[in-house]
């Protein structure tokens, strides 16, 4: 998938190298992390969630409000 | 003569209570050991010598005046540097907070003091419990060329090296259990809501847990007794009743149903670490527990669910700081936080819904068994110089940067209590850990199982030569 996240990552790494003086090695490490992050998001989106499942907007270990 | 600093908390408290050693003597032994080893380990950011000496003197007065004594009376305790401590620098491992001196103790720190503990210092951590080290590398006491674990690496190093018997940690994806496993110690992550987090600087609100690192399960139970219970100042704090966790240790494990997950936890794991975890199961089965396979298919999605939640929450948590003083963050963490801010609301909510489904599968497993047992980490502490994760000498098929947390992170997402105990040493002499997990608020059950196992083994009695 090429979308706003991937494009933004390219821009972020370029900005990081110039503004934060990231070394080439650190920039490469960062790209690996961010690429993995994008892969992870794509796998997350592929998880089938039943229509009736609501998010735990207030989390508790017992489920929903404690 | 035994070094007083190297005793367990239970042993130190008994000596103080019976007048066989004073709190001041124990503290001086502790300060001496910290003084001689901290330069090697970088475990402590701050050592509270003056205030601790004052507290120890008062503790000794209480003994001589025969006042009521708490269960940790005179015991030196370290707290991770993201626990707020009144009048003591609290950096959360970041230069963003390099001048932060709180006006008040975190609730846990107050409760430890009420139990008689002496706060001896603040331990090192990764920046905001997530990033690189802003204040230098933390070193593993079993091999100074190896990783101490994250993010409570200073606490693991301090307890593993017997600088003090208890150090408090904080666990968002495994940050108590991973350094505990790597340092050959016990690490307890209680149920979400069991222990107050007020005054513990947050990493991720719905994943953070606070708990102790100790050398024995008994000490972990003593600490949990001191800190558990509702805190009206923490909206996530549970009102569930708290049992006496030390008394819970006395029960048998006969009839305990042990679940071995059929997915994930035994798939990508070092052979020696896996064998040690299964050997721990054998020990408990030998004491009368029974072994059962359980299926939790969605755990294979746990990293994708968890990191989406974590990155989004940490980006929201630090947004104001990122705008106000970006130059004070380690560049790597700043980039990760900025990436987290790109996660959409829809993806975050999808992750929360998937988390609920995964938790339901775990709860269904707990209809069949009392505890789950897994290796704590896929491997022992890696070399500080290693650039990739190795399993059985080969690069891990998972490229995810945080895969050391693969077996611990699911229980931050489900909020279930989990404890790691030492399960042996590998061929390189590095400690390994086994994780025991319970249903929500079943800390008594996992402590009992862990204690029963520890009574049959002596891994926890070893202290590294430094």
Coordinates of C-alpha atoms in Angstrom, one line a residue:
Chain A
X1 CA 0.0 0.0 0.0
X2 CA 1.3 3.5 -0.8
X3 CA -0.7 6.1 1.0
X4 CA -0.2 9.2 3.2
X5 CA 1.6 7.3 5.9
X6 CA 4.3 5.9 3.5
X7 CA 4.7 9.3 1.9
X8 CA 4.9 11.0 5.2
X9 CA 7.5 8.5 6.4
X10 CA 9.7 9.4 3.4
X11 CA 9.3 13.1 4.2
X12 CA 9.9 12.4 8.0
X13 CA 13.1 10.6 7.3
X14 CA 14.4 13.3 5.0
X15 CA 13.5 15.9 7.5
X16 CA 15.1 13.9 10.3
X17 CA 18.3 13.6 8.4
X18 CA 18.6 17.3 7.8
X19 CA 17.0 18.8 11.0
X20 CA 17.9 16.3 13.6
X21 CA 21.2 15.4 12.1
X22 CA 20.4 11.7 12.1
X23 CA 23.3 9.6 10.7
X24 CA 22.6 7.5 7.7
X25 CA 22.7 4.4 9.9
X26 CA 20.2 5.8 12.3
X27 CA 18.0 6.9 9.4
X28 CA 18.1 3.4 8.0
X29 CA 17.2 2.0 11.4
X30 CA 14.3 4.4 11.6
X31 CA 13.1 3.4 8.2
X32 CA 13.1 -0.3 9.2
X33 CA 11.0 0.6 12.3
X34 CA 8.6 2.7 10.3
X35 CA 8.3 0.2 7.4
X36 CA 7.5 -2.5 10.0
X37 CA 5.0 -0.2 11.5
X38 CA 3.2 0.2 8.2
X39 CA 3.2 -3.5 7.6
X40 CA 1.8 -4.0 11.1
X41 CA -1.0 -1.5 10.5
X42 CA -1.9 -3.3 7.3
X43 CA -2.1 -6.6 9.2
X44 CA -4.2 -5.0 11.8
X45 CA -6.6 -3.7 9.2
X46 CA -6.9 -7.3 7.9
X47 CA -8.2 -8.6 11.2
X48 CA -11.9 -9.4 10.9
X49 CA -13.8 -7.9 13.8
X50 CA -17.4 -9.1 14.5
X51 CA -19.9 -6.2 14.0
X52 CA -21.2 -6.4 17.5
X53 CA -17.7 -6.0 19.2
X54 CA -17.5 -2.6 20.8
X55 CA -14.1 -0.9 21.6
X56 CA -13.1 -0.6 25.2
X57 CA -12.9 3.1 25.3
X58 CA -12.4 2.9 29.0
X59 CA -10.2 -0.2 29.5
X60 CA -10.4 -2.5 32.4
X61 CA -9.1 -6.0 32.7
X62 CA -12.6 -7.3 33.4
X63 CA -14.0 -5.7 30.2
X64 CA -15.7 -2.3 30.0
X65 CA -16.1 -0.2 33.1
X66 CA -14.9 -1.6 36.4
Chain B
X1 CA 29.6 -13.0 57.2
X2 CA 26.6 -12.5 54.9
X3 CA 26.4 -9.1 53.2
X4 CA 23.3 -7.6 54.6
X5 CA 22.6 -5.9 51.2
X6 CA 22.3 -9.3 49.5
X7 CA 19.5 -10.6 51.7
X8 CA 15.9 -10.8 50.6
X9 CA 13.5 -8.2 51.8
X10 CA 11.8 -10.8 54.0
X11 CA 15.1 -11.6 55.6
X12 CA 16.1 -8.0 56.1
X13 CA 12.7 -7.1 57.6
X14 CA 13.0 -10.1 60.0
X15 CA 16.5 -9.0 61.1
X16 CA 15.3 -5.4 61.8
X17 CA 12.1 -6.6 63.6
X18 CA 14.0 -8.9 65.9
X19 CA 16.8 -6.4 66.5
X20 CA 19.5 -8.6 65.0
X21 CA 20.4 -5.8 62.6
X22 CA 19.5 -2.2 62.4
X23 CA 17.9 -0.5 59.5
X24 CA 20.9 1.8 59.4
X25 CA 23.3 -1.2 59.1
X26 CA 21.3 -2.6 56.3
X27 CA 21.2 0.7 54.5
X28 CA 24.9 1.3 54.9
X29 CA 25.6 -2.1 53.4
X30 CA 23.3 -1.3 50.6
X31 CA 24.8 2.1 49.9
X32 CA 28.3 0.6 50.0
X33 CA 27.3 -2.1 47.4
X34 CA 25.6 0.5 45.2
X35 CA 28.7 2.8 45.5
X36 CA 31.0 0.0 44.4
X37 CA 28.9 -1.4 41.5
X38 CA 26.7 1.3 40.1
X39 CA 29.5 2.7 37.9
X40 CA 29.7 -0.6 36.2
X41 CA 25.9 -1.2 35.9
X42 CA 24.5 2.3 35.5
X43 CA 21.4 1.0 37.4
X44 CA 20.7 4.1 39.5
X45 CA 20.2 7.6 38.2
X46 CA 19.8 9.0 41.7
X47 CA 20.9 7.6 45.1
X48 CA 19.1 9.2 48.0
X49 CA 21.9 8.8 50.5
X50 CA 20.9 11.6 52.9
X51 CA 17.2 11.1 53.0
X52 CA 17.6 7.3 53.2
X53 CA 20.0 7.7 56.2
X54 CA 17.4 9.9 57.9
X55 CA 14.6 7.4 57.2
X56 CA 16.8 4.5 58.5
X57 CA 17.5 6.4 61.7
X58 CA 13.8 7.0 62.2
X59 CA 13.1 3.3 61.5
X60 CA 15.6 2.3 64.1
X61 CA 14.0 4.7 66.6
X62 CA 10.6 3.0 65.9
X63 CA 12.1 -0.4 66.7
X64 CA 13.7 0.8 69.9
X65 CA 10.4 2.4 71.0
X66 CA 8.6 -0.9 70.2
X67 CA 6.2 0.9 67.8
X68 CA 4.1 -1.0 65.3
X69 CA 6.3 -2.0 62.3
X70 CA 5.2 -2.5 58.7
X71 CA 6.1 -5.6 56.7
X72 CA 8.9 -3.7 54.9
X73 CA 10.2 -1.9 58.0
X74 CA 13.9 -0.9 57.3
X75 CA 14.1 -2.5 53.9
X76 CA 15.8 -0.4 51.2
X77 CA 13.7 -0.1 48.1
X78 CA 14.5 1.5 44.7
X79 CA 11.9 3.0 42.4
X80 CA 12.1 3.5 38.7
X81 CA 12.7 7.1 37.8
X82 CA 9.2 7.5 36.3
X83 CA 7.7 7.2 39.8
X84 CA 7.2 10.6 41.3
X85 CA 9.1 11.1 44.5
X86 CA 8.6 14.2 46.7
X87 CA 11.6 16.5 46.5
X88 CA 13.6 14.0 44.4
X89 CA 14.4 14.5 40.7
X90 CA 12.1 12.4 38.6
X91 CA 13.2 12.4 34.9
X92 CA 11.3 9.4 33.4
X93 CA 14.7 8.8 31.7
X94 CA 14.3 12.0 29.5
X95 CA 16.0 15.3 29.2
X96 CA 12.6 16.7 28.7
X97 CA 12.1 16.3 32.5
X98 CA 15.7 16.9 33.6
X99 CA 14.5 19.5 36.1
X100 CA 11.3 17.8 37.3
X101 CA 11.2 17.6 41.1
X102 CA 7.7 16.5 42.2
X103 CA 5.9 18.0 45.2
X104 CA 4.3 14.7 46.1
X105 CA 5.1 11.0 46.1
X106 CA 3.3 8.6 43.8
X107 CA 0.6 6.6 45.6
X108 CA 2.8 3.4 45.4
X109 CA 5.7 5.3 46.9
X110 CA 3.5 6.5 49.8
X111 CA 2.2 3.0 50.4
X112 CA 5.8 1.6 50.4
X113 CA 6.8 4.2 52.9
X114 CA 3.7 3.3 55.0
X115 CA 4.9 -0.3 55.0
X116 CA 8.2 0.8 56.4
X117 CA 10.3 0.8 53.2
X118 CA 13.3 3.2 52.9
X119 CA 13.5 4.7 49.4
X120 CA 17.2 4.3 48.5
X121 CA 17.2 5.7 45.0
X122 CA 15.8 6.0 41.5
X123 CA 16.6 3.5 38.8
X124 CA 17.5 4.0 35.2
X125 CA 15.0 3.5 32.3
X126 CA 14.6 4.1 28.6
X127 CA 13.4 7.5 27.7
X128 CA 9.8 7.7 28.8
X129 CA 9.9 3.9 29.1
X130 CA 10.0 3.6 25.3
X131 CA 12.9 5.2 23.6
X132 CA 16.7 4.9 23.7
X133 CA 18.7 5.7 26.8
X134 CA 19.1 9.4 27.4
X135 CA 21.3 8.9 30.4
X136 CA 23.6 6.1 29.2
X137 CA 23.4 2.4 28.7
X138 CA 22.1 0.1 31.4
X139 CA 24.3 -3.1 31.8
X140 CA 23.2 -6.6 32.5
X141 CA 24.8 -7.8 35.8
X142 CA 25.4 -11.3 34.4
X143 CA 27.4 -10.1 31.5
X144 CA 28.2 -6.4 31.1
X145 CA 28.3 -6.8 27.3
X146 CA 24.6 -7.7 27.3
X147 CA 21.3 -5.8 27.4
X148 CA 19.8 -5.3 30.8
X149 CA 16.3 -5.3 29.3
X150 CA 13.8 -2.5 28.8
X151 CA 12.4 -0.4 30.1
X152 CA 12.9 -1.1 33.8
X153 CA 16.5 -2.2 33.0
X154 CA 17.9 -0.2 36.0
X155 CA 15.5 -2.0 38.3
X156 CA 16.4 -5.4 36.9
X157 CA 20.1 -4.7 37.1
X158 CA 19.9 -3.4 40.7
X159 CA 18.0 -6.4 42.0
X160 CA 19.9 -8.9 39.8
X161 CA 23.2 -7.6 41.2
X162 CA 21.7 -7.6 44.7
X163 CA 22.2 -3.9 45.2
X164 CA 18.8 -3.9 46.9
X165 CA 16.1 -6.6 47.3
X166 CA 13.2 -4.7 45.7
X167 CA 13.1 -2.3 42.8
X168 CA 9.8 -1.0 41.5
X169 CA 9.2 -1.2 37.7
X170 CA 6.6 -0.2 35.2
X171 CA 5.4 -2.5 32.4
X172 CA 3.7 -1.3 29.1
X173 CA 4.8 -4.3 26.9
X174 CA 6.9 -6.3 29.2
X175 CA 9.1 -3.7 30.9
X176 CA 9.0 -5.4 34.3
X177 CA 9.1 -9.0 33.1
X178 CA 11.8 -8.7 30.4
X179 CA 14.5 -7.1 32.6
X180 CA 13.5 -9.4 35.4
X181 CA 14.0 -12.4 33.1
X182 CA 17.2 -11.0 31.7
X183 CA 18.6 -10.4 35.2
X184 CA 17.6 -13.7 36.8
X185 CA 14.9 -12.1 39.1
X186 CA 11.2 -12.2 39.7
X187 CA 9.0 -9.6 38.0
X188 CA 5.3 -9.2 38.8
X189 CA 2.9 -7.3 36.6
X190 CA -0.4 -7.2 38.5
X191 CA -3.8 -7.0 36.9
X192 CA -4.7 -3.7 35.2
X193 CA -6.3 -1.7 38.0
X194 CA -5.0 -3.8 40.9
X195 CA -2.3 -1.2 41.7
X196 CA -2.6 2.6 41.6
X197 CA -0.7 4.4 38.8
X198 CA -1.2 7.8 40.2
X199 CA 2.1 9.6 40.1
X200 CA 3.7 7.0 37.8
X201 CA 4.4 8.9 34.7
X202 CA 2.4 7.3 31.9
X203 CA 3.7 5.8 28.7
X204 CA 0.4 4.4 27.4
X205 CA -2.7 4.8 29.5
X206 CA -4.4 1.5 28.6
X207 CA -1.3 -0.6 28.7
X208 CA 0.7 0.6 31.6
X209 CA 1.0 -1.4 34.8
X210 CA 3.2 -0.9 37.9
X211 CA 4.8 -3.7 40.0
X212 CA 7.9 -5.0 41.7
X213 CA 11.1 -6.7 40.7
X214 CA 12.5 -8.9 43.5
X215 CA 14.6 -12.0 43.9
X216 CA 11.9 -14.1 45.5
X217 CA 8.2 -14.6 44.9
X218 CA 7.7 -14.2 48.7
X219 CA 9.1 -10.6 48.4
X220 CA 6.9 -9.9 45.4
X221 CA 3.9 -10.9 47.5
X222 CA 5.0 -8.7 50.4
X223 CA 5.3 -5.8 48.1
X224 CA 1.9 -6.4 46.5
X225 CA 0.3 -6.6 49.9
X226 CA 1.8 -3.1 50.6
X227 CA 0.8 -1.4 47.3
X228 CA -2.5 -3.1 46.1
X229 CA -5.9 -1.7 46.6
X230 CA -8.2 1.0 45.4
X231 CA -6.9 4.6 45.0
X232 CA -9.6 7.2 44.6
X233 CA -7.1 9.4 42.9
X234 CA -6.6 6.9 40.0
X235 CA -9.7 6.5 37.8
X236 CA -8.4 3.2 36.5
X237 CA -7.9 1.7 40.0
X238 CA -10.1 -1.2 40.8
X239 CA -12.4 -1.5 43.9
X240 CA -12.0 -5.3 43.9
X241 CA -11.0 -6.6 47.4
X242 CA -7.4 -7.5 47.9
X243 CA -6.5 -10.8 49.7
X244 CA -3.4 -11.3 51.8
X245 CA -1.0 -12.3 49.1
X246 CA 1.6 -13.7 51.5
X247 CA -1.0 -16.0 52.9
X248 CA -1.9 -17.1 49.4
X249 CA 1.6 -18.5 49.0
X250 CA 0.8 -21.2 51.6
X251 CA -1.6 -23.1 49.4
X252 CA -0.8 -26.2 47.4
X253 CA -0.6 -26.5 43.6
X254 CA -2.1 -29.9 43.6
X255 CA -5.0 -29.9 41.1
X256 CA -3.8 -26.6 39.5
X257 CA -4.7 -26.7 35.8
X258 CA -1.8 -25.4 33.7
X259 CA -2.6 -24.3 30.2
X260 CA 0.1 -24.5 27.5
X261 CA -0.9 -22.2 24.6
X262 CA -0.8 -24.0 21.3
X263 CA 0.0 -20.9 19.3
X264 CA 2.7 -18.2 19.3
X265 CA 4.5 -18.7 22.6
X266 CA 6.3 -21.9 21.7
X267 CA 6.7 -21.3 18.0
X268 CA 9.6 -18.8 17.6
X269 CA 11.7 -19.3 20.7
X270 CA 15.2 -20.4 21.6
X271 CA 15.5 -24.1 22.3
X272 CA 17.1 -23.7 25.7
X273 CA 14.5 -21.1 26.8
X274 CA 11.7 -23.3 25.6
X275 CA 13.1 -26.4 27.4
X276 CA 13.5 -24.4 30.6
X277 CA 9.9 -23.3 30.5
X278 CA 8.6 -26.8 29.8
X279 CA 10.9 -28.1 32.6
X280 CA 9.2 -25.6 35.0
X281 CA 5.8 -27.1 34.0
X282 CA 7.2 -30.6 34.7
X283 CA 8.2 -29.4 38.2
X284 CA 4.6 -28.1 38.9
X285 CA 3.1 -31.3 37.4
X286 CA 5.4 -33.2 39.8
X287 CA 3.7 -31.3 42.6
X288 CA 0.2 -32.4 41.5
X289 CA -0.7 -29.8 38.8
X290 CA -2.2 -31.0 35.5
X291 CA -1.2 -29.9 32.0
X292 CA -3.6 -29.0 29.2
X293 CA -3.3 -27.5 25.7
X294 CA -5.3 -24.4 25.1
X295 CA -5.9 -22.5 21.8
X296 CA -5.8 -18.7 21.6
X297 CA -5.6 -18.0 17.8
X298 CA -5.8 -14.3 18.0
X299 CA -2.6 -14.0 20.1
X300 CA -0.8 -14.2 16.7
X301 CA -2.2 -10.7 16.1
X302 CA -1.2 -9.3 19.4
X303 CA 1.9 -7.4 18.2
X304 CA -0.1 -5.6 15.5
X305 CA -3.0 -4.8 17.9
X306 CA -0.7 -3.8 20.7
X307 CA 1.8 -1.6 18.8
X308 CA -1.1 0.3 17.1
X309 CA -2.6 1.1 20.5
X310 CA 0.8 1.9 22.0
X311 CA 2.1 4.2 19.3
X312 CA -1.2 6.1 19.1
X313 CA -1.4 6.5 22.9
X314 CA 2.2 7.5 23.3
X315 CA 1.9 10.1 20.5
X316 CA -1.1 11.6 22.2
X317 CA 0.6 11.5 25.6
X318 CA 3.6 13.4 24.4
X319 CA 2.0 15.8 21.9
X320 CA 2.5 18.9 23.9
X321 CA 6.1 18.1 24.8
X322 CA 6.9 17.2 21.2
X323 CA 5.7 20.7 20.2
X324 CA 7.3 22.6 23.1
X325 CA 10.8 21.0 23.2
X326 CA 11.4 18.5 20.4
X327 CA 15.2 19.0 20.7
X328 CA 15.2 17.5 24.2
X329 CA 13.9 14.1 23.0
X330 CA 16.3 11.5 21.6
X331 CA 15.8 11.8 17.9
X332 CA 14.8 8.2 17.4
X333 CA 12.0 8.4 20.0
X334 CA 10.8 11.7 18.5
X335 CA 10.5 10.1 15.1
X336 CA 8.6 7.2 16.6
X337 CA 6.2 9.6 18.4
X338 CA 5.7 11.5 15.2
X339 CA 4.9 8.2 13.4
X340 CA 2.5 7.3 16.1
X341 CA 0.7 10.6 15.5
X342 CA -0.1 9.4 12.0
X343 CA -2.2 6.5 13.2
X344 CA -5.8 7.3 12.3
X345 CA -8.7 7.2 14.8
X346 CA -10.3 4.4 12.8
X347 CA -7.2 2.3 13.1
X348 CA -6.9 2.9 16.8
X349 CA -10.6 2.0 17.4
X350 CA -10.1 -1.1 15.2
X351 CA -7.2 -2.1 17.4
X352 CA -9.3 -1.7 20.5
X353 CA -12.1 -3.8 19.1
X354 CA -9.6 -6.5 18.1
X355 CA -8.1 -6.3 21.6
X356 CA -11.5 -7.1 23.1
X357 CA -11.9 -10.1 20.8
X358 CA -8.4 -11.4 21.8
X359 CA -9.1 -10.9 25.5
X360 CA -12.4 -12.9 25.1
X361 CA -10.3 -15.8 23.7
X362 CA -7.9 -15.6 26.6
X363 CA -10.9 -15.6 29.1
X364 CA -12.4 -18.6 27.3
X365 CA -9.0 -20.4 27.8
X366 CA -9.2 -19.5 31.5
X367 CA -12.6 -21.4 31.6
X368 CA -10.5 -24.5 31.1
X369 CA -7.3 -23.8 33.1
X370 CA -6.2 -21.8 36.1
X371 CA -2.9 -20.5 34.8
X372 CA -1.0 -20.2 31.5
X373 CA 2.7 -20.9 31.4
X374 CA 5.0 -19.6 28.6
X375 CA 8.6 -18.6 28.2
X376 CA 9.0 -15.0 29.3
X377 CA 11.0 -13.9 26.3
X378 CA 12.0 -15.6 23.0
X379 CA 15.6 -15.6 24.0
X380 CA 18.1 -14.5 26.7
X381 CA 19.4 -11.0 26.9
X382 CA 21.1 -10.1 23.6
X383 CA 24.5 -8.6 23.2
X384 CA 24.4 -4.8 23.3
X385 CA 26.1 -4.7 19.9
X386 CA 23.6 -7.1 18.2
X387 CA 21.7 -5.5 15.4
X388 CA 19.2 -8.3 14.9
X389 CA 17.2 -10.7 17.0
X390 CA 18.7 -14.2 16.9
X391 CA 16.7 -17.3 17.7
X392 CA 18.7 -20.6 17.9
X393 CA 21.6 -18.7 16.2
X394 CA 19.5 -17.6 13.2
X395 CA 17.8 -14.2 12.6
X396 CA 14.3 -14.1 13.9
X397 CA 11.7 -14.3 11.2
X398 CA 9.9 -11.4 12.9
X399 CA 11.4 -8.1 11.8
X400 CA 9.4 -6.2 14.3
X401 CA 11.8 -4.1 16.4
X402 CA 10.3 -5.0 19.7
X403 CA 10.0 -8.8 19.4
X404 CA 11.6 -9.3 22.8
X405 CA 8.2 -8.4 24.1
X406 CA 6.3 -11.0 21.9
X407 CA 5.3 -13.1 24.9
X408 CA 4.8 -10.4 27.5
X409 CA 2.9 -7.8 25.5
X410 CA -0.4 -9.8 25.1
X411 CA -1.0 -9.5 28.8
X412 CA -0.6 -5.7 28.8
X413 CA -3.3 -5.7 26.2
X414 CA -5.6 -8.1 28.1
X415 CA -4.7 -6.6 31.5
X416 CA -4.2 -10.1 33.0
X417 CA -1.7 -10.6 35.9
X418 CA 1.7 -12.2 34.9
X419 CA 4.8 -13.1 36.8
X420 CA 8.2 -14.2 35.6
X421 CA 10.5 -16.4 37.7
X422 CA 14.0 -17.6 36.9
X423 CA 14.0 -20.9 35.1
X424 CA 17.7 -21.6 34.8
X425 CA 20.8 -20.4 33.0
X426 CA 21.7 -21.1 29.4
X427 CA 25.0 -22.4 28.0
X428 CA 26.4 -18.9 28.1
X429 CA 25.5 -18.4 31.7
X430 CA 22.7 -16.1 31.0
X431 CA 19.5 -16.3 33.1
X432 CA 16.2 -17.5 31.5
X433 CA 12.7 -16.9 32.7
X434 CA 9.3 -18.6 32.7
X435 CA 6.1 -16.6 32.8
X436 CA 2.9 -17.6 34.7
X437 CA -0.3 -15.8 33.8
X438 CA -3.7 -15.8 35.6
X439 CA -7.2 -14.6 35.0
X440 CA -7.9 -11.0 36.1
X441 CA -7.3 -10.4 39.7
X442 CA -5.9 -13.9 40.3
X443 CA -2.5 -12.7 41.5
X444 CA -2.8 -15.1 44.5
X445 CA -2.9 -18.1 42.1
X446 CA 0.1 -17.1 40.0
X447 CA 2.1 -16.1 43.1
X448 CA 1.3 -19.5 44.6
X449 CA 2.4 -21.4 41.5
X450 CA 5.5 -19.3 41.1
X451 CA 6.4 -19.7 44.8
X452 CA 5.9 -23.5 44.6
X453 CA 8.2 -23.7 41.6
X454 CA 10.8 -21.5 43.3
X455 CA 10.8 -23.7 46.4
X456 CA 11.9 -26.6 44.2
X457 CA 14.7 -24.7 42.4
X458 CA 17.7 -22.5 43.4
X459 CA 18.2 -20.3 40.4
X460 CA 17.1 -17.3 42.4
X461 CA 19.8 -17.8 45.0
X462 CA 22.6 -17.1 42.5
X463 CA 24.2 -13.7 42.5
X464 CA 26.5 -12.6 39.7
X465 CA 30.2 -12.1 40.4
X466 CA 30.9 -8.5 39.6

